[in-house]
């Protein structure tokens, strides 16, 4: 009863309702919310503190930054008990908010512009760095160990149709292409795709191709691919859980997905320089997203040797 009353009191204020609606769309920082709400940092921080304490929002510390999202959207914060009353109330409130009312519509429009601007900065970064992308990546992680793990895991079984999500320069297709039936790499950077397409043509990999596509809305029918690879991509996504759900949709029954990404870190210098939206992920969080998408985790392996730690998770669609 006390938890429910606390959640009701926290939700009963206009700005906090606006924050709930915004954090249901994206995982946001204080700076993001200040830009949308047009309020001071102290005021926004106070509202966030109330919402977190009431169990309506979850807070994640990322080095110097903190990010907030609607409670119950992912794995619970380690060591923190979930307020089930707060989670249920938050969902009920959002189901009954008129998102077309002037205040909420305006907030949504401002947030969309801000997210679009962020994606444009990332695309500009890829355009400028596409030719030297593999070299940059090799400075951070043990790429040879990652490449070997990808080959060992994915080629342990026959691969008829491979989907390489966020293919970049097409390196994975070059490595796996000769040993698979067919492969498609998708990316939303035209600069990266130009390089990937040229690499594939020079290698005479007629069974592989690349396409421009959004990894949250792939232009493929359900159950199209028996194998998927997501290699160092999710930390550039606004909505990694949505990407995983979309991958699960296009996988065949029994299909496998190998996700390789950074272990959560606090190196803000690298994150800022490389335009990472996420500072890596907790392995438990990744497993939770996979489970929610209907995938069963078979193995998680940590790959060390570079400046940043990397983990590889293999999951299967039941």
mmCIF file of C-alpha atoms in Angstrom:
data_model
loop_
_atom_site.group_PDB
_atom_site.id
_atom_site.type_symbol
_atom_site.label_atom_id
_atom_site.label_comp_id
_atom_site.label_asym_id
_atom_site.label_seq_id
_atom_site.Cartn_x
_atom_site.Cartn_y
_atom_site.Cartn_z
ATOM 1 C CA UNK A 1 0.000 0.000 0.000
ATOM 2 C CA UNK A 2 2.786 2.438 0.916
ATOM 3 C CA UNK A 3 4.590 1.803 -2.377
ATOM 4 C CA UNK A 4 1.401 2.352 -4.356
ATOM 5 C CA UNK A 5 0.660 5.611 -2.563
ATOM 6 C CA UNK A 6 4.210 6.812 -3.163
ATOM 7 C CA UNK A 7 3.890 6.011 -6.862
ATOM 8 C CA UNK A 8 0.526 7.799 -7.073
ATOM 9 C CA UNK A 9 1.933 10.925 -5.424
ATOM 10 C CA UNK A 10 4.952 10.897 -7.747
ATOM 11 C CA UNK A 11 2.806 10.600 -10.872
ATOM 12 C CA UNK A 12 0.365 13.308 -9.816
ATOM 13 C CA UNK A 13 2.228 16.280 -11.340
ATOM 14 C CA UNK A 14 2.272 17.531 -14.935
ATOM 15 C CA UNK A 15 6.035 17.713 -15.483
ATOM 16 C CA UNK A 16 6.528 14.249 -14.055
ATOM 17 C CA UNK A 17 3.812 12.895 -16.351
ATOM 18 C CA UNK A 18 5.671 14.465 -19.275
ATOM 19 C CA UNK A 19 8.918 12.842 -18.121
ATOM 20 C CA UNK A 20 7.221 9.440 -17.889
ATOM 21 C CA UNK A 21 5.906 9.787 -21.429
ATOM 22 C CA UNK A 22 9.338 10.817 -22.747
ATOM 23 C CA UNK A 23 11.249 8.043 -20.967
ATOM 24 C CA UNK A 24 8.806 5.495 -22.354
ATOM 25 C CA UNK A 25 10.024 6.472 -25.846
ATOM 26 C CA UNK A 26 13.784 6.538 -25.240
ATOM 27 C CA UNK A 27 16.340 6.077 -22.491
ATOM 28 C CA UNK A 28 17.215 9.700 -21.725
ATOM 29 C CA UNK A 29 19.782 11.771 -19.872
ATOM 30 C CA UNK A 30 19.104 14.832 -17.741
ATOM 31 C CA UNK A 31 20.423 16.972 -20.605
ATOM 32 C CA UNK A 32 17.946 15.384 -23.029
ATOM 33 C CA UNK A 33 15.051 16.148 -20.687
ATOM 34 C CA UNK A 34 16.191 19.716 -20.026
ATOM 35 C CA UNK A 35 16.227 20.377 -23.777
ATOM 36 C CA UNK A 36 12.699 19.033 -24.215
ATOM 37 C CA UNK A 37 11.057 20.380 -21.063
ATOM 38 C CA UNK A 38 12.766 23.786 -21.067
ATOM 39 C CA UNK A 39 13.328 23.629 -17.306
ATOM 40 C CA UNK A 40 16.402 24.020 -15.108
ATOM 41 C CA UNK A 41 18.683 21.122 -14.276
ATOM 42 C CA UNK A 42 17.872 21.322 -10.567
ATOM 43 C CA UNK A 43 14.132 21.113 -11.213
ATOM 44 C CA UNK A 44 14.405 18.257 -13.704
ATOM 45 C CA UNK A 45 16.764 16.357 -11.388
ATOM 46 C CA UNK A 46 14.337 16.759 -8.487
ATOM 47 C CA UNK A 47 11.458 15.365 -10.549
ATOM 48 C CA UNK A 48 13.626 12.447 -11.675
ATOM 49 C CA UNK A 49 14.625 11.657 -8.095
ATOM 50 C CA UNK A 50 10.970 11.481 -7.067
ATOM 51 C CA UNK A 51 10.060 9.236 -9.998
ATOM 52 C CA UNK A 52 12.969 6.873 -9.374
ATOM 53 C CA UNK A 53 12.248 6.614 -5.645
ATOM 54 C CA UNK A 54 8.613 5.827 -6.463
ATOM 55 C CA UNK A 55 9.652 3.004 -8.799
ATOM 56 C CA UNK A 56 8.221 4.654 -11.915
ATOM 57 C CA UNK A 57 11.622 5.188 -13.553
ATOM 58 C CA UNK A 58 14.923 3.317 -13.458
ATOM 59 C CA UNK A 59 18.266 5.141 -13.291
ATOM 60 C CA UNK A 60 21.515 3.866 -14.805
ATOM 61 C CA UNK A 61 24.872 5.475 -14.100
ATOM 62 C CA UNK A 62 27.218 5.587 -17.108
ATOM 63 C CA UNK A 63 30.524 7.118 -16.039
ATOM 64 C CA UNK A 64 29.807 10.832 -15.689
ATOM 65 C CA UNK A 65 26.306 10.461 -17.080
ATOM 66 C CA UNK A 66 23.059 9.026 -15.796
ATOM 67 C CA UNK A 67 20.262 7.777 -18.021
ATOM 68 C CA UNK A 68 16.620 7.147 -17.171
ATOM 69 C CA UNK A 69 14.011 4.818 -18.594
ATOM 70 C CA UNK A 70 10.542 3.625 -17.724
ATOM 71 C CA UNK A 71 10.586 1.007 -14.978
ATOM 72 C CA UNK A 72 10.118 -2.563 -16.107
ATOM 73 C CA UNK A 73 11.371 -2.085 -19.674
ATOM 74 C CA UNK A 74 14.482 -4.172 -19.129
ATOM 75 C CA UNK A 75 16.355 -6.069 -16.481
ATOM 76 C CA UNK A 76 16.111 -4.753 -12.953
ATOM 77 C CA UNK A 77 19.006 -2.790 -11.493
ATOM 78 C CA UNK A 78 21.260 -5.221 -9.583
ATOM 79 C CA UNK A 79 20.620 -5.029 -5.873
ATOM 80 C CA UNK A 80 17.463 -2.960 -6.241
ATOM 81 C CA UNK A 81 14.028 -4.391 -5.549
ATOM 82 C CA UNK A 82 11.464 -3.670 -8.236
ATOM 83 C CA UNK A 83 8.391 -1.697 -7.223
ATOM 84 C CA UNK A 84 5.739 -3.763 -8.984
ATOM 85 C CA UNK A 85 3.082 -1.238 -8.025
ATOM 86 C CA UNK A 86 5.109 1.539 -9.655
ATOM 87 C CA UNK A 87 5.689 -0.481 -12.816
ATOM 88 C CA UNK A 88 1.990 -1.328 -13.158
ATOM 89 C CA UNK A 89 0.944 2.259 -12.455
ATOM 90 C CA UNK A 90 3.415 3.679 -14.981
ATOM 91 C CA UNK A 91 2.071 1.388 -17.695
ATOM 92 C CA UNK A 92 -1.536 2.192 -16.812
ATOM 93 C CA UNK A 93 -0.864 5.934 -16.923
ATOM 94 C CA UNK A 94 0.845 5.759 -20.301
ATOM 95 C CA UNK A 95 -2.006 3.709 -21.754
ATOM 96 C CA UNK A 96 -4.432 6.449 -20.780
ATOM 97 C CA UNK A 97 -2.437 9.556 -21.707
ATOM 98 C CA UNK A 98 -3.699 11.420 -24.758
ATOM 99 C CA UNK A 99 -0.399 11.682 -26.619
ATOM 100 C CA UNK A 100 -2.043 13.937 -29.207
ATOM 101 C CA UNK A 101 -2.777 16.652 -26.661
ATOM 102 C CA UNK A 102 -0.712 19.824 -27.300
ATOM 103 C CA UNK A 103 1.777 19.379 -24.429
ATOM 104 C CA UNK A 104 2.626 15.741 -25.089
ATOM 105 C CA UNK A 105 2.647 16.200 -28.863
ATOM 106 C CA UNK A 106 5.065 19.125 -28.553
ATOM 107 C CA UNK A 107 7.361 17.133 -26.243
ATOM 108 C CA UNK A 108 7.364 14.248 -28.706
ATOM 109 C CA UNK A 109 8.227 16.545 -31.615
ATOM 110 C CA UNK A 110 11.119 18.187 -29.756
ATOM 111 C CA UNK A 111 12.477 14.828 -28.622
ATOM 112 C CA UNK A 112 12.216 13.436 -32.154
ATOM 113 C CA UNK A 113 14.198 16.384 -33.515
ATOM 114 C CA UNK A 114 16.837 15.873 -30.851
ATOM 115 C CA UNK A 115 17.131 12.157 -31.589
ATOM 116 C CA UNK A 116 17.270 12.853 -35.338
ATOM 117 C CA UNK A 117 20.083 15.363 -34.786
ATOM 118 C CA UNK A 118 21.976 12.786 -32.742
ATOM 119 C CA UNK A 119 21.619 10.218 -35.525
ATOM 120 C CA UNK A 120 22.824 12.773 -38.062
ATOM 121 C CA UNK A 121 25.960 13.350 -35.983
ATOM 122 C CA UNK A 122 26.576 9.609 -35.898
ATOM 123 C CA UNK A 123 26.064 9.324 -39.662
ATOM 124 C CA UNK A 124 28.506 12.185 -40.215
ATOM 125 C CA UNK A 125 31.010 10.378 -38.001
ATOM 126 C CA UNK A 126 30.650 7.212 -40.093
ATOM 127 C CA UNK A 127 31.019 9.158 -43.351
ATOM 128 C CA UNK A 128 34.251 10.724 -42.136
ATOM 129 C CA UNK A 129 35.711 7.541 -40.687
ATOM 130 C CA UNK A 130 34.443 4.757 -42.959
ATOM 131 C CA UNK A 131 37.779 4.256 -44.817
ATOM 132 C CA UNK A 132 39.692 3.714 -41.569
ATOM 133 C CA UNK A 133 36.910 2.037 -39.582
ATOM 134 C CA UNK A 134 38.493 -1.394 -39.160
ATOM 135 C CA UNK A 135 41.770 0.189 -38.070
ATOM 136 C CA UNK A 136 39.959 2.294 -35.455
ATOM 137 C CA UNK A 137 38.073 -0.698 -34.122
ATOM 138 C CA UNK A 138 41.261 -2.757 -33.864
ATOM 139 C CA UNK A 139 42.728 -0.128 -31.515
ATOM 140 C CA UNK A 140 39.975 -0.792 -28.970
ATOM 141 C CA UNK A 141 39.369 -4.545 -29.009
ATOM 142 C CA UNK A 142 41.160 -7.780 -29.814
ATOM 143 C CA UNK A 143 39.690 -8.093 -33.293
ATOM 144 C CA UNK A 144 41.565 -11.280 -34.194
ATOM 145 C CA UNK A 145 40.073 -13.061 -31.164
ATOM 146 C CA UNK A 146 36.604 -11.774 -32.087
ATOM 147 C CA UNK A 147 36.957 -12.884 -35.721
ATOM 148 C CA UNK A 148 38.056 -16.348 -34.619
ATOM 149 C CA UNK A 149 35.110 -16.623 -32.220
ATOM 150 C CA UNK A 150 32.648 -15.616 -34.936
ATOM 151 C CA UNK A 151 33.992 -18.267 -37.303
ATOM 152 C CA UNK A 152 34.103 -20.985 -34.642
ATOM 153 C CA UNK A 153 30.571 -20.347 -33.395
ATOM 154 C CA UNK A 154 28.653 -19.576 -36.584
ATOM 155 C CA UNK A 155 30.389 -22.111 -38.823
ATOM 156 C CA UNK A 156 29.964 -24.914 -36.276
ATOM 157 C CA UNK A 157 26.652 -25.543 -38.075
ATOM 158 C CA UNK A 158 25.680 -25.085 -41.740
ATOM 159 C CA UNK A 159 24.593 -21.538 -42.571
ATOM 160 C CA UNK A 160 22.108 -21.225 -45.437
ATOM 161 C CA UNK A 161 21.030 -17.592 -45.071
ATOM 162 C CA UNK A 162 23.099 -15.175 -42.976
ATOM 163 C CA UNK A 163 21.978 -11.707 -41.904
ATOM 164 C CA UNK A 164 24.840 -9.399 -40.884
ATOM 165 C CA UNK A 165 23.203 -6.545 -38.947
ATOM 166 C CA UNK A 166 25.217 -3.320 -39.113
ATOM 167 C CA UNK A 167 27.626 -4.832 -41.611
ATOM 168 C CA UNK A 168 29.860 -1.750 -41.795
ATOM 169 C CA UNK A 169 32.660 -2.436 -44.272
ATOM 170 C CA UNK A 170 31.362 -5.973 -44.829
ATOM 171 C CA UNK A 171 34.284 -7.612 -43.040
ATOM 172 C CA UNK A 172 32.174 -10.423 -41.555
ATOM 173 C CA UNK A 173 30.708 -11.247 -44.976
ATOM 174 C CA UNK A 174 34.221 -11.461 -46.413
ATOM 175 C CA UNK A 175 35.240 -13.834 -43.602
ATOM 176 C CA UNK A 176 32.150 -16.046 -43.684
ATOM 177 C CA UNK A 177 31.033 -15.729 -47.305
ATOM 178 C CA UNK A 178 33.033 -18.624 -48.762
ATOM 179 C CA UNK A 179 31.594 -21.004 -46.156
ATOM 180 C CA UNK A 180 27.882 -20.131 -46.262
ATOM 181 C CA UNK A 181 24.972 -20.457 -48.651
ATOM 182 C CA UNK A 182 24.152 -16.759 -48.938
ATOM 183 C CA UNK A 183 24.649 -13.615 -46.896
ATOM 184 C CA UNK A 184 23.039 -10.192 -46.676
ATOM 185 C CA UNK A 185 24.553 -7.284 -44.785
ATOM 186 C CA UNK A 186 22.444 -4.296 -43.797
ATOM 187 C CA UNK A 187 23.581 -0.864 -42.641
ATOM 188 C CA UNK A 188 22.134 2.641 -42.536
ATOM 189 C CA UNK A 189 25.421 4.330 -43.549
ATOM 190 C CA UNK A 190 25.770 4.749 -47.308
ATOM 191 C CA UNK A 191 29.494 5.440 -46.887
ATOM 192 C CA UNK A 192 30.002 2.106 -45.129
ATOM 193 C CA UNK A 193 27.898 0.287 -47.722
ATOM 194 C CA UNK A 194 29.965 1.703 -50.588
ATOM 195 C CA UNK A 195 33.103 0.212 -49.042
ATOM 196 C CA UNK A 196 31.381 -3.090 -48.208
ATOM 197 C CA UNK A 197 29.993 -3.443 -51.724
ATOM 198 C CA UNK A 198 33.399 -2.784 -53.252
ATOM 199 C CA UNK A 199 35.056 -5.300 -50.908
ATOM 200 C CA UNK A 200 32.504 -7.981 -51.809
ATOM 201 C CA UNK A 201 32.923 -7.385 -55.540
ATOM 202 C CA UNK A 202 36.717 -7.530 -55.317
ATOM 203 C CA UNK A 203 36.455 -10.835 -53.444
ATOM 204 C CA UNK A 204 34.048 -12.268 -56.061
ATOM 205 C CA UNK A 205 31.544 -13.236 -53.369
ATOM 206 C CA UNK A 206 28.523 -13.600 -55.627
ATOM 207 C CA UNK A 207 26.545 -15.185 -52.796
ATOM 208 C CA UNK A 208 26.747 -12.015 -50.656
ATOM 209 C CA UNK A 209 25.150 -8.600 -50.966
ATOM 210 C CA UNK A 210 24.589 -5.480 -48.878
ATOM 211 C CA UNK A 211 21.519 -3.281 -48.549
ATOM 212 C CA UNK A 212 20.619 0.025 -46.923
ATOM 213 C CA UNK A 213 18.150 -0.686 -44.107
ATOM 214 C CA UNK A 214 17.083 0.302 -40.612
ATOM 215 C CA UNK A 215 17.882 -2.490 -38.167
ATOM 216 C CA UNK A 216 14.726 -1.704 -36.174
ATOM 217 C CA UNK A 217 12.503 -2.115 -39.274
ATOM 218 C CA UNK A 218 14.097 -4.642 -41.594
ATOM 219 C CA UNK A 219 12.589 -5.079 -45.076
ATOM 220 C CA UNK A 220 12.377 -8.866 -44.743
ATOM 221 C CA UNK A 221 9.602 -11.322 -44.094
ATOM 222 C CA UNK A 222 9.397 -13.221 -40.829
ATOM 223 C CA UNK A 223 11.571 -16.349 -40.582
ATOM 224 C CA UNK A 224 13.845 -15.447 -43.489
ATOM 225 C CA UNK A 225 17.302 -16.126 -42.010
ATOM 226 C CA UNK A 226 18.667 -19.133 -40.130
ATOM 227 C CA UNK A 227 21.667 -17.178 -38.775
ATOM 228 C CA UNK A 228 22.246 -13.576 -37.706
ATOM 229 C CA UNK A 229 25.317 -11.669 -36.585
ATOM 230 C CA UNK A 230 25.265 -8.383 -34.655
ATOM 231 C CA UNK A 231 28.899 -7.351 -34.350
ATOM 232 C CA UNK A 232 29.720 -4.228 -32.293
ATOM 233 C CA UNK A 233 26.531 -2.495 -33.394
ATOM 234 C CA UNK A 234 24.052 -2.270 -30.525
ATOM 235 C CA UNK A 235 25.953 0.450 -28.642
ATOM 236 C CA UNK A 236 25.087 2.726 -31.587
ATOM 237 C CA UNK A 237 21.360 1.981 -31.372
ATOM 238 C CA UNK A 238 18.853 4.151 -29.534
ATOM 239 C CA UNK A 239 16.745 1.044 -28.867
ATOM 240 C CA UNK A 240 18.858 -2.140 -28.611
ATOM 241 C CA UNK A 241 15.951 -4.183 -27.232
ATOM 242 C CA UNK A 242 13.871 -3.290 -30.302
ATOM 243 C CA UNK A 243 16.719 -4.365 -32.599
ATOM 244 C CA UNK A 244 16.862 -7.737 -30.858
ATOM 245 C CA UNK A 245 13.088 -8.154 -31.182
ATOM 246 C CA UNK A 246 13.314 -7.408 -34.904
ATOM 247 C CA UNK A 247 16.126 -9.925 -35.346
ATOM 248 C CA UNK A 248 14.031 -12.548 -33.573
ATOM 249 C CA UNK A 249 11.195 -11.817 -36.012
ATOM 250 C CA UNK A 250 13.288 -12.519 -39.122
ATOM 251 C CA UNK A 251 14.987 -15.633 -37.682
ATOM 252 C CA UNK A 252 13.651 -19.072 -38.560
ATOM 253 C CA UNK A 253 12.650 -21.475 -35.809
ATOM 254 C CA UNK A 254 15.889 -22.896 -34.483
ATOM 255 C CA UNK A 255 17.757 -19.964 -35.999
ATOM 256 C CA UNK A 256 20.810 -18.596 -34.196
ATOM 257 C CA UNK A 257 21.980 -15.056 -33.457
ATOM 258 C CA UNK A 258 25.451 -14.145 -32.237
ATOM 259 C CA UNK A 259 25.667 -10.749 -30.551
ATOM 260 C CA UNK A 260 29.091 -9.272 -29.885
ATOM 261 C CA UNK A 261 29.367 -5.999 -28.030
ATOM 262 C CA UNK A 262 31.194 -4.084 -25.341
ATOM 263 C CA UNK A 263 30.995 -4.948 -21.674
ATOM 264 C CA UNK A 264 29.659 -1.887 -19.832
ATOM 265 C CA UNK A 265 32.566 0.477 -19.092
ATOM 266 C CA UNK A 266 33.202 3.974 -17.731
ATOM 267 C CA UNK A 267 35.669 5.260 -20.351
ATOM 268 C CA UNK A 268 33.870 8.465 -21.296
ATOM 269 C CA UNK A 269 36.749 9.620 -23.507
ATOM 270 C CA UNK A 270 36.364 6.677 -25.887
ATOM 271 C CA UNK A 271 32.586 6.865 -25.783
ATOM 272 C CA UNK A 272 32.575 10.563 -26.717
ATOM 273 C CA UNK A 273 35.251 10.250 -29.390
ATOM 274 C CA UNK A 274 33.488 7.364 -31.149
ATOM 275 C CA UNK A 275 29.925 8.676 -30.708
ATOM 276 C CA UNK A 276 28.762 5.614 -28.738
ATOM 277 C CA UNK A 277 25.199 5.976 -27.481
ATOM 278 C CA UNK A 278 25.716 3.206 -24.909
ATOM 279 C CA UNK A 279 28.833 2.507 -22.792
ATOM 280 C CA UNK A 280 28.488 -1.186 -23.488
ATOM 281 C CA UNK A 281 26.028 -3.489 -21.753
ATOM 282 C CA UNK A 282 25.678 -5.754 -18.745
ATOM 283 C CA UNK A 283 25.600 -9.395 -19.830
ATOM 284 C CA UNK A 284 22.511 -9.952 -17.683
ATOM 285 C CA UNK A 285 20.750 -7.061 -19.380
ATOM 286 C CA UNK A 286 21.508 -8.506 -22.805
ATOM 287 C CA UNK A 287 20.237 -11.924 -21.741
ATOM 288 C CA UNK A 288 17.030 -10.328 -20.462
ATOM 289 C CA UNK A 289 16.395 -8.581 -23.797
ATOM 290 C CA UNK A 290 16.988 -11.829 -25.676
ATOM 291 C CA UNK A 291 14.616 -13.755 -23.420
ATOM 292 C CA UNK A 292 11.898 -11.120 -23.831
ATOM 293 C CA UNK A 293 12.274 -11.451 -27.620
ATOM 294 C CA UNK A 294 11.625 -15.202 -27.431
ATOM 295 C CA UNK A 295 15.255 -16.287 -27.755
ATOM 296 C CA UNK A 296 17.092 -18.760 -25.538
ATOM 297 C CA UNK A 297 20.651 -17.919 -24.519
ATOM 298 C CA UNK A 298 22.997 -20.848 -25.126
ATOM 299 C CA UNK A 299 26.366 -19.324 -24.298
ATOM 300 C CA UNK A 300 28.044 -16.084 -23.229
ATOM 301 C CA UNK A 301 31.809 -15.706 -23.578
ATOM 302 C CA UNK A 302 33.993 -12.774 -22.554
ATOM 303 C CA UNK A 303 36.744 -11.855 -25.024
ATOM 304 C CA UNK A 304 39.595 -9.773 -23.598
ATOM 305 C CA UNK A 305 42.836 -8.429 -24.976
ATOM 306 C CA UNK A 306 42.000 -4.876 -26.064
ATOM 307 C CA UNK A 307 41.411 -1.548 -24.335
ATOM 308 C CA UNK A 308 37.781 -2.523 -23.780
ATOM 309 C CA UNK A 309 36.247 -5.856 -22.788
ATOM 310 C CA UNK A 310 33.906 -7.583 -25.210
ATOM 311 C CA UNK A 311 31.345 -10.326 -24.694
ATOM 312 C CA UNK A 312 29.745 -12.662 -27.215
ATOM 313 C CA UNK A 313 26.282 -14.091 -26.607
ATOM 314 C CA UNK A 314 24.777 -16.883 -28.702
ATOM 315 C CA UNK A 315 20.992 -17.292 -28.614
ATOM 316 C CA UNK A 316 18.543 -19.566 -30.425
ATOM 317 C CA UNK A 317 14.938 -19.016 -31.462
ATOM 318 C CA UNK A 318 12.678 -21.712 -30.046
#
